[in-house]
mmCIF file of N, CA and C in Angstrom:
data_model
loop_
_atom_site.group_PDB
_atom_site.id
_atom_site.type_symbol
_atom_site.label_atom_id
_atom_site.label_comp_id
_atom_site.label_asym_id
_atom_site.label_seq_id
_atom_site.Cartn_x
_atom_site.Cartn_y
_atom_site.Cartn_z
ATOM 1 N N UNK A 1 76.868 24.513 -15.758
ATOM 2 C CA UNK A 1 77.116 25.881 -16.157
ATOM 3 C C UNK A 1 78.479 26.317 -15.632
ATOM 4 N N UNK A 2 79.361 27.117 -16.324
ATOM 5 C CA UNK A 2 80.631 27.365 -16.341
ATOM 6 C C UNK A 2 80.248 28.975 -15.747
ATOM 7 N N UNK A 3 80.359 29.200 -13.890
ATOM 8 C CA UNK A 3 79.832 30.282 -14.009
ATOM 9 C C UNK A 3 80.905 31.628 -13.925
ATOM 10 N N UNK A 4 82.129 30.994 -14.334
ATOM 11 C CA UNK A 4 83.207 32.054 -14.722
ATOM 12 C C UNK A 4 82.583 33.032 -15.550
ATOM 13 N N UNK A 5 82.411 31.759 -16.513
ATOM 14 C CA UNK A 5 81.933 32.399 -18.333
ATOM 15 C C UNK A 5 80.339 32.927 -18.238
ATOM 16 N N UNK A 6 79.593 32.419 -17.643
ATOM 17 C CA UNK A 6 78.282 33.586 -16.925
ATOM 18 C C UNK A 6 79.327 35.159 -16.465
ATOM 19 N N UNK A 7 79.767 34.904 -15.412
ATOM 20 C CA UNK A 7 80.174 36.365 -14.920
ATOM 21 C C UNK A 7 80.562 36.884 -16.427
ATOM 22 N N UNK A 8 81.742 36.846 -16.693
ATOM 23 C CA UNK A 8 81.765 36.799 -18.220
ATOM 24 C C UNK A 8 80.864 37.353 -19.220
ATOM 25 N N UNK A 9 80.064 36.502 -19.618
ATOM 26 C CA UNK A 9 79.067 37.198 -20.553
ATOM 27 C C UNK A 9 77.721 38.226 -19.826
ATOM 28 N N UNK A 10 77.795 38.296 -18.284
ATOM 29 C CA UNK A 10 76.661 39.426 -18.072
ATOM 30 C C UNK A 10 77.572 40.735 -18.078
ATOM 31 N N UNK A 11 78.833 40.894 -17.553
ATOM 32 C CA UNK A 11 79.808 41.608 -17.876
ATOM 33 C C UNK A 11 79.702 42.062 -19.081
ATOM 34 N N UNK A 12 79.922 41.625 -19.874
ATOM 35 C CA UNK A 12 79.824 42.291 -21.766
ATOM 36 C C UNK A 12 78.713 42.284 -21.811
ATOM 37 N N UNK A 13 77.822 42.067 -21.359
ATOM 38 C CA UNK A 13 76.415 42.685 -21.842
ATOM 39 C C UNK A 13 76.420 43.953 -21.224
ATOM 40 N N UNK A 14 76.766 44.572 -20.138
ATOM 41 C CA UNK A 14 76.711 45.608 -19.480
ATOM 42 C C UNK A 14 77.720 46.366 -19.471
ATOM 43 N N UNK A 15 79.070 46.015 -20.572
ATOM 44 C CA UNK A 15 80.269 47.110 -20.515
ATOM 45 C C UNK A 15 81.050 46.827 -19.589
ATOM 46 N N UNK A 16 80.673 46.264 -18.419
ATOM 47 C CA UNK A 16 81.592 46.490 -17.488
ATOM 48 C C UNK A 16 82.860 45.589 -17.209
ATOM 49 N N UNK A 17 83.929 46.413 -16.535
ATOM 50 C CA UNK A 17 85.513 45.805 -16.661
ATOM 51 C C UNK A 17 84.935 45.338 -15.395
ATOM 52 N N UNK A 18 86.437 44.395 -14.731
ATOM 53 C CA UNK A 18 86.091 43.376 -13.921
ATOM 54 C C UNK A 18 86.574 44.871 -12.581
ATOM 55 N N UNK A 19 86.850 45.821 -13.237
ATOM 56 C CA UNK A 19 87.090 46.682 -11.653
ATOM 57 C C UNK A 19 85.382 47.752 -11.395
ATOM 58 N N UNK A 20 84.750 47.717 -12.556
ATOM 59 C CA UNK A 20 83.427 48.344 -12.689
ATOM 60 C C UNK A 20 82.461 46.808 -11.587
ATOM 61 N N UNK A 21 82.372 45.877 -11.826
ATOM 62 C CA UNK A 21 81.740 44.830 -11.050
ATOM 63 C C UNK A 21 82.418 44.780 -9.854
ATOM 64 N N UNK A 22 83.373 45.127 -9.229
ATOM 65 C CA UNK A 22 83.930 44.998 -8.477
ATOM 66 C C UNK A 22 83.654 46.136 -7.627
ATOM 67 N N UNK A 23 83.488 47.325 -7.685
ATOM 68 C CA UNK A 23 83.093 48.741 -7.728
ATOM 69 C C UNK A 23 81.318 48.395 -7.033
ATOM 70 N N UNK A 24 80.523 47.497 -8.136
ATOM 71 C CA UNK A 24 78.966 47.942 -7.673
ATOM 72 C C UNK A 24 78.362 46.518 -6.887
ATOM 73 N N UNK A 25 79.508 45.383 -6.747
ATOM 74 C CA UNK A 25 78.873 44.060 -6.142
ATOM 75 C C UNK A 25 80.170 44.595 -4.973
ATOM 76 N N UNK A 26 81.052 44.979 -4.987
ATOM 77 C CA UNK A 26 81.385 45.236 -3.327
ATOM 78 C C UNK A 26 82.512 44.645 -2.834
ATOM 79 N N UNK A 27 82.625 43.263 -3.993
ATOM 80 C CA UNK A 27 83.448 42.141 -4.287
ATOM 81 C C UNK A 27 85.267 42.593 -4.521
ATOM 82 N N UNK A 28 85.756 42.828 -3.884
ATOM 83 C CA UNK A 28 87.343 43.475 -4.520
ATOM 84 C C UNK A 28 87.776 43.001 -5.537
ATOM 85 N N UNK A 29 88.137 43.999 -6.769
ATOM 86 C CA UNK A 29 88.462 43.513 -7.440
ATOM 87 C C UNK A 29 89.843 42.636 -7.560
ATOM 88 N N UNK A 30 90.521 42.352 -7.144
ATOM 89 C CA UNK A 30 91.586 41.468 -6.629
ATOM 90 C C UNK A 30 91.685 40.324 -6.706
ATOM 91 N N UNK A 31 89.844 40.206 -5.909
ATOM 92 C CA UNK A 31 89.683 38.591 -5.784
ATOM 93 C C UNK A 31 88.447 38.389 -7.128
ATOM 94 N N UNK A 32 87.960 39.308 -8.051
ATOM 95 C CA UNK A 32 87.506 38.598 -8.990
ATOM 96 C C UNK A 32 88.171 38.473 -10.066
ATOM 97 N N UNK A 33 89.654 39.077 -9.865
ATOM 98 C CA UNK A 33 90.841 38.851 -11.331
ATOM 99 C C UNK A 33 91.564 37.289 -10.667
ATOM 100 N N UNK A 34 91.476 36.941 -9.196
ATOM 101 C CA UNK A 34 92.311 35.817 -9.188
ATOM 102 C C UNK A 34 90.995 34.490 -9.586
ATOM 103 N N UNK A 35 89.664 35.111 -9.242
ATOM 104 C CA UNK A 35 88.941 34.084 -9.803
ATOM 105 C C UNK A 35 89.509 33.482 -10.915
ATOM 106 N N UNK A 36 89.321 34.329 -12.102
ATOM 107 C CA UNK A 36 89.911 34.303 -13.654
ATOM 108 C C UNK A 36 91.058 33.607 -13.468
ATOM 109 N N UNK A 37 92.058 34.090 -13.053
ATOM 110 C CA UNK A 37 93.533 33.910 -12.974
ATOM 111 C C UNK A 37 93.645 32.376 -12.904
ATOM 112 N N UNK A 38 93.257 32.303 -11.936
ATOM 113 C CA UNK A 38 93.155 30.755 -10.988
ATOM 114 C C UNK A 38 91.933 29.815 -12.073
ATOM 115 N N UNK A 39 91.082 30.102 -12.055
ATOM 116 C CA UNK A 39 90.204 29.737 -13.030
ATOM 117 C C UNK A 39 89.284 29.029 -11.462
ATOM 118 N N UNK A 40 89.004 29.481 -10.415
ATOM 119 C CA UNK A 40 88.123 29.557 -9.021
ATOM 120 C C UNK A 40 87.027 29.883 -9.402
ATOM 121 N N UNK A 41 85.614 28.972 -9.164
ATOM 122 C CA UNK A 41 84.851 29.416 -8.457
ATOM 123 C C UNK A 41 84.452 30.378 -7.597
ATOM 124 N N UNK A 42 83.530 31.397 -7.556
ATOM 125 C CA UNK A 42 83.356 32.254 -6.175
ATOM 126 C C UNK A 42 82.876 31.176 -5.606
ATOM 127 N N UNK A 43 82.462 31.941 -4.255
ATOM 128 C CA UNK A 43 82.206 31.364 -2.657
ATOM 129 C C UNK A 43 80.688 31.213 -3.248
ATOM 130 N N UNK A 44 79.828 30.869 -2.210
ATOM 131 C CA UNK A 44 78.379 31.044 -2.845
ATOM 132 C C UNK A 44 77.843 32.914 -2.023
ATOM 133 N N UNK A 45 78.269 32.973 -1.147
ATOM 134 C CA UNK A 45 78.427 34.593 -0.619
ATOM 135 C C UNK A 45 78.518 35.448 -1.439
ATOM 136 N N UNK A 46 79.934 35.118 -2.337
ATOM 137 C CA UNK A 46 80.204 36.529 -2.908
ATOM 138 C C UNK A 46 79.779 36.074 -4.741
ATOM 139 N N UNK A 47 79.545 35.300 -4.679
ATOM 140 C CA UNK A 47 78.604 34.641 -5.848
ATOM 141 C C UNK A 47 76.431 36.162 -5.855
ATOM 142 N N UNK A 48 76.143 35.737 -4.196
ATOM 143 C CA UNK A 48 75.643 36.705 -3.963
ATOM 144 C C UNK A 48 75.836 37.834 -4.445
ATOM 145 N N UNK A 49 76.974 38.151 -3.525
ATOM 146 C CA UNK A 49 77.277 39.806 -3.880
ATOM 147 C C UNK A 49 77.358 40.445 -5.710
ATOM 148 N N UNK A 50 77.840 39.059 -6.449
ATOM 149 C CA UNK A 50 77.877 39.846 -7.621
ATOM 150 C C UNK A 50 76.825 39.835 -8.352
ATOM 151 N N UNK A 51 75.566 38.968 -8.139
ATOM 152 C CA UNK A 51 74.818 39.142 -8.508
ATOM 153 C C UNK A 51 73.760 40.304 -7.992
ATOM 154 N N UNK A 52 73.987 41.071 -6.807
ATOM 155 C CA UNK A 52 73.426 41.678 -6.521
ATOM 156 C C UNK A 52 74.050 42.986 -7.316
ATOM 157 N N UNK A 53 75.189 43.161 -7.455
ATOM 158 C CA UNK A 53 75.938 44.291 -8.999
ATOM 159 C C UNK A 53 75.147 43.834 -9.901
ATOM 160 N N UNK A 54 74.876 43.125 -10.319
ATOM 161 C CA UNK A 54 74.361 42.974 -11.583
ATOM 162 C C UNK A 54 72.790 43.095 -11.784
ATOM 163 N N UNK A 55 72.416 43.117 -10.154
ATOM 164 C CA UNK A 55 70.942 43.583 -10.462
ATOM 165 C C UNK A 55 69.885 42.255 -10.959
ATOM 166 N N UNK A 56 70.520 40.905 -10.258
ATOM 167 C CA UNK A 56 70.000 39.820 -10.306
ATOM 168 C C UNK A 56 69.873 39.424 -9.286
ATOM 169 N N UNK A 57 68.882 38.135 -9.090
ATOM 170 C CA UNK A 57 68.620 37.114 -8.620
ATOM 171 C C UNK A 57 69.923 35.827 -8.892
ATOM 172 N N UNK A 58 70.254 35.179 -7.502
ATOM 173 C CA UNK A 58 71.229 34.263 -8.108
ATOM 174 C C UNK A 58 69.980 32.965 -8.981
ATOM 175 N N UNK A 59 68.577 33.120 -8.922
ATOM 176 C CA UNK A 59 68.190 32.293 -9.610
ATOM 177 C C UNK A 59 68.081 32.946 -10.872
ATOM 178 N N UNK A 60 68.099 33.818 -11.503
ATOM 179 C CA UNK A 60 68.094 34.653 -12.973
ATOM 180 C C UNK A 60 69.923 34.074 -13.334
ATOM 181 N N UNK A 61 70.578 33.967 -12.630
ATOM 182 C CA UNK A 61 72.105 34.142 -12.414
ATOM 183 C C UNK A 61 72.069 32.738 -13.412
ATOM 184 N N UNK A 62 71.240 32.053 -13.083
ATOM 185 C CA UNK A 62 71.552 30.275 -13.051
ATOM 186 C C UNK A 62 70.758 30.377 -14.510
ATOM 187 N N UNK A 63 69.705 31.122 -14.773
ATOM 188 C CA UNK A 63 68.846 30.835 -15.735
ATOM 189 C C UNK A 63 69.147 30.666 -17.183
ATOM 190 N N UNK A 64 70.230 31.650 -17.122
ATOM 191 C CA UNK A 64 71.055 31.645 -18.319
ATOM 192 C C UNK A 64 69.809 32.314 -19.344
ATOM 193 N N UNK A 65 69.322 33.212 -19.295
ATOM 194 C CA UNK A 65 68.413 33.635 -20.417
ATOM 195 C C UNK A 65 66.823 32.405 -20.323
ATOM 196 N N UNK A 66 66.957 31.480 -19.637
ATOM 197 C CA UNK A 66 65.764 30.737 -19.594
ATOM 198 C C UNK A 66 64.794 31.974 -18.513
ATOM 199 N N UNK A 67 63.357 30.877 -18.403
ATOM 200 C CA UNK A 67 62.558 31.552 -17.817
ATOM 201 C C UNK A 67 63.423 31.591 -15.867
ATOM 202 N N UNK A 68 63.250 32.470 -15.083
ATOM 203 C CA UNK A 68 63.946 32.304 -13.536
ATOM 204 C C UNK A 68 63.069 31.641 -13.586
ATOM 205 N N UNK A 69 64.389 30.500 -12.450
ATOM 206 C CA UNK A 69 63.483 29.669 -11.173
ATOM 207 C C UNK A 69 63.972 29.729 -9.860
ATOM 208 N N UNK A 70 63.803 29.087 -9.080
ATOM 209 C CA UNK A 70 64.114 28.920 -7.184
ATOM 210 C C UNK A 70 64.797 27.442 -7.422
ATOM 211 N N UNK A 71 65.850 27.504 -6.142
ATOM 212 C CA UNK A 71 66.293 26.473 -5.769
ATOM 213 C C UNK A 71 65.550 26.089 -4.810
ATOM 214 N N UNK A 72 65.579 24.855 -4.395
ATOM 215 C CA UNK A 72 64.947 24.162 -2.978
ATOM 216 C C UNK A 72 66.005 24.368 -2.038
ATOM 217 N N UNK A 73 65.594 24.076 -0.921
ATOM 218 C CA UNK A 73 67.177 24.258 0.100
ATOM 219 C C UNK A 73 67.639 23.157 0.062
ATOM 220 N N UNK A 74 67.468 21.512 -0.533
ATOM 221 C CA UNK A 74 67.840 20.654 -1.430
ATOM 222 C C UNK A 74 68.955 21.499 -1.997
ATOM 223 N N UNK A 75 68.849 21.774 -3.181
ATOM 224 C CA UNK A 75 69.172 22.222 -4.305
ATOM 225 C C UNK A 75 70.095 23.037 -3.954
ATOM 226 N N UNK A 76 70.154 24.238 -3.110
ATOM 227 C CA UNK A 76 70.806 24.738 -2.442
ATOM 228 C C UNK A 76 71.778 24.617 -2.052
ATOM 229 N N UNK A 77 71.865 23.492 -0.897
ATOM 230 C CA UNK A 77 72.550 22.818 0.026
ATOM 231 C C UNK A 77 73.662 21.965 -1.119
ATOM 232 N N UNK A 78 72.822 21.458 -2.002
ATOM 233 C CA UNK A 78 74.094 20.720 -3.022
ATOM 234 C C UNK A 78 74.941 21.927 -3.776
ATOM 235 N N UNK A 79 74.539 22.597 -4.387
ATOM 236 C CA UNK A 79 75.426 23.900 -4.784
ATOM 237 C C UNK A 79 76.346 24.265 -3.739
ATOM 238 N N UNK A 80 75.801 24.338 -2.617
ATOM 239 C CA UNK A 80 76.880 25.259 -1.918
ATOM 240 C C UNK A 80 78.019 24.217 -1.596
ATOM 241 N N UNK A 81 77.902 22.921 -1.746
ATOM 242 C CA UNK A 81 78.765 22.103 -1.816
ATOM 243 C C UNK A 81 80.237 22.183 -3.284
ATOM 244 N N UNK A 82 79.018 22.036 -4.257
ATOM 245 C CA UNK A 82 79.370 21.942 -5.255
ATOM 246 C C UNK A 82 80.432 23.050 -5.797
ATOM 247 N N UNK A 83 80.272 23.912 -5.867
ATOM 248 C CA UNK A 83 80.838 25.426 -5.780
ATOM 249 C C UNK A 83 82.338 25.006 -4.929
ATOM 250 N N UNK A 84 82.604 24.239 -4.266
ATOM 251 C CA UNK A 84 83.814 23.918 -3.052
ATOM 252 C C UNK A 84 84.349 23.156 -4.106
ATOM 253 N N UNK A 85 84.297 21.761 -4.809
ATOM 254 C CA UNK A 85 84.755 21.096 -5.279
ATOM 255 C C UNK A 85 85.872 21.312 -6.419
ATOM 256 N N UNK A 86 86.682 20.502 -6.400
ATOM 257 C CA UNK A 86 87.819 20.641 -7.737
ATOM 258 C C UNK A 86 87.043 20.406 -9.155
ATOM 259 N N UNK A 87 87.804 20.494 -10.120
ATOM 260 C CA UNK A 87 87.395 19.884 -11.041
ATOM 261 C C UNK A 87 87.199 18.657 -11.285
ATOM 262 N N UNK A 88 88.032 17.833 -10.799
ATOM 263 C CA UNK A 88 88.793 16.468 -10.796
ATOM 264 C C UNK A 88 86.906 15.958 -10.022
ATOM 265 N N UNK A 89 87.010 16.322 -9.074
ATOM 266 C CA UNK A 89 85.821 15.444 -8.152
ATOM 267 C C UNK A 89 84.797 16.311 -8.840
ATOM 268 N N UNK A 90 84.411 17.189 -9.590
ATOM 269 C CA UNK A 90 82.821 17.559 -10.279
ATOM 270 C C UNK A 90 82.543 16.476 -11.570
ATOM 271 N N UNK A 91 84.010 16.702 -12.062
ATOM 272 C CA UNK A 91 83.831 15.122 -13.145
ATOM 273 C C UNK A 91 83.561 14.420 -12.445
ATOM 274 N N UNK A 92 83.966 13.613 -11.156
ATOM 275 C CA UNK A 92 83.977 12.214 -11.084
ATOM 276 C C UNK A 92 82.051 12.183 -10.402
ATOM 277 N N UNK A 93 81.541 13.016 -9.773
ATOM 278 C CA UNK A 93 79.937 13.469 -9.221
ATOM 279 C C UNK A 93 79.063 13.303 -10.582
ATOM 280 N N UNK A 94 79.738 13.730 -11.937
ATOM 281 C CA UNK A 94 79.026 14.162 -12.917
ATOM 282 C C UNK A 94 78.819 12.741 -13.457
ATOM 283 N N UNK A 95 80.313 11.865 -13.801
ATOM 284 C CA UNK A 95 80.255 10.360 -14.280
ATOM 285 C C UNK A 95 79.566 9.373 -13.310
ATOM 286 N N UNK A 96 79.339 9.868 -12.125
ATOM 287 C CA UNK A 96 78.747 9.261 -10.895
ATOM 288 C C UNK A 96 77.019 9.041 -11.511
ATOM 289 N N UNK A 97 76.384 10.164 -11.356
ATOM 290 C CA UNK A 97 75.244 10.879 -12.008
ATOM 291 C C UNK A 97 75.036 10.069 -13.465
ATOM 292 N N UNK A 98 75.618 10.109 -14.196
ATOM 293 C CA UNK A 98 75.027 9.580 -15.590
ATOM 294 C C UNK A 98 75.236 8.077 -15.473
ATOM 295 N N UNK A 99 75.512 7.897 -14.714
ATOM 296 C CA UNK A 99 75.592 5.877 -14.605
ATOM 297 C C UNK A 99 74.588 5.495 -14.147
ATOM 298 N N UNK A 100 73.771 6.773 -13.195
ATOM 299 C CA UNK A 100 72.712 6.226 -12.414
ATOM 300 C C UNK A 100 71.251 5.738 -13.467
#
């Protein structure tokens, strides 16, 4: 999941500019235009925080319109990794993964 383009589309579902999310998750807006800018990942923290603007669960966050679920602290623990990584090394984890 591309969760730029999540922030993104819960944003236009709700009207709001990136200084309105910025305003009710707490998040400065500063650092969610250099997200964009940069094309960054949030932290898994302020990943939090915006889902808490938005009046989600970061597991609704993930669901994408599916039914919510829970991470394991497994599951967890690899995200909060994952979320750190370049692009370069999520491809190479991802081509890692489908060989298996």
């Amino acid at each position: 999941m591309d969760i730029l383009q999540r922030i993104t589309e819960l944003m236009a579902e709700k009207g709001w500019s990136e200084y309105e999310l910025s305003k009710r998750s707490g998040v400065p807006q500063s650092t969610i235009n250099a997200w964009f800018q940069r094309n960054y990942s949030p932290s898994l923290s302020s990943l939090q925080d915006i889902c808490k603007g938005f009046g989600i669960s970061t597991s609704d966050f993930f669901a994408d319109g599916e039914s919510s679920t829970s991470l394991t602290s497994d599951q967890m623990k690899m995200f909060e990794k994952w979320i750190t990584l370049t692009k370069k090394q999520k491809d190479a984890i991802m081509n890692l993964i489908d060989s298996i």
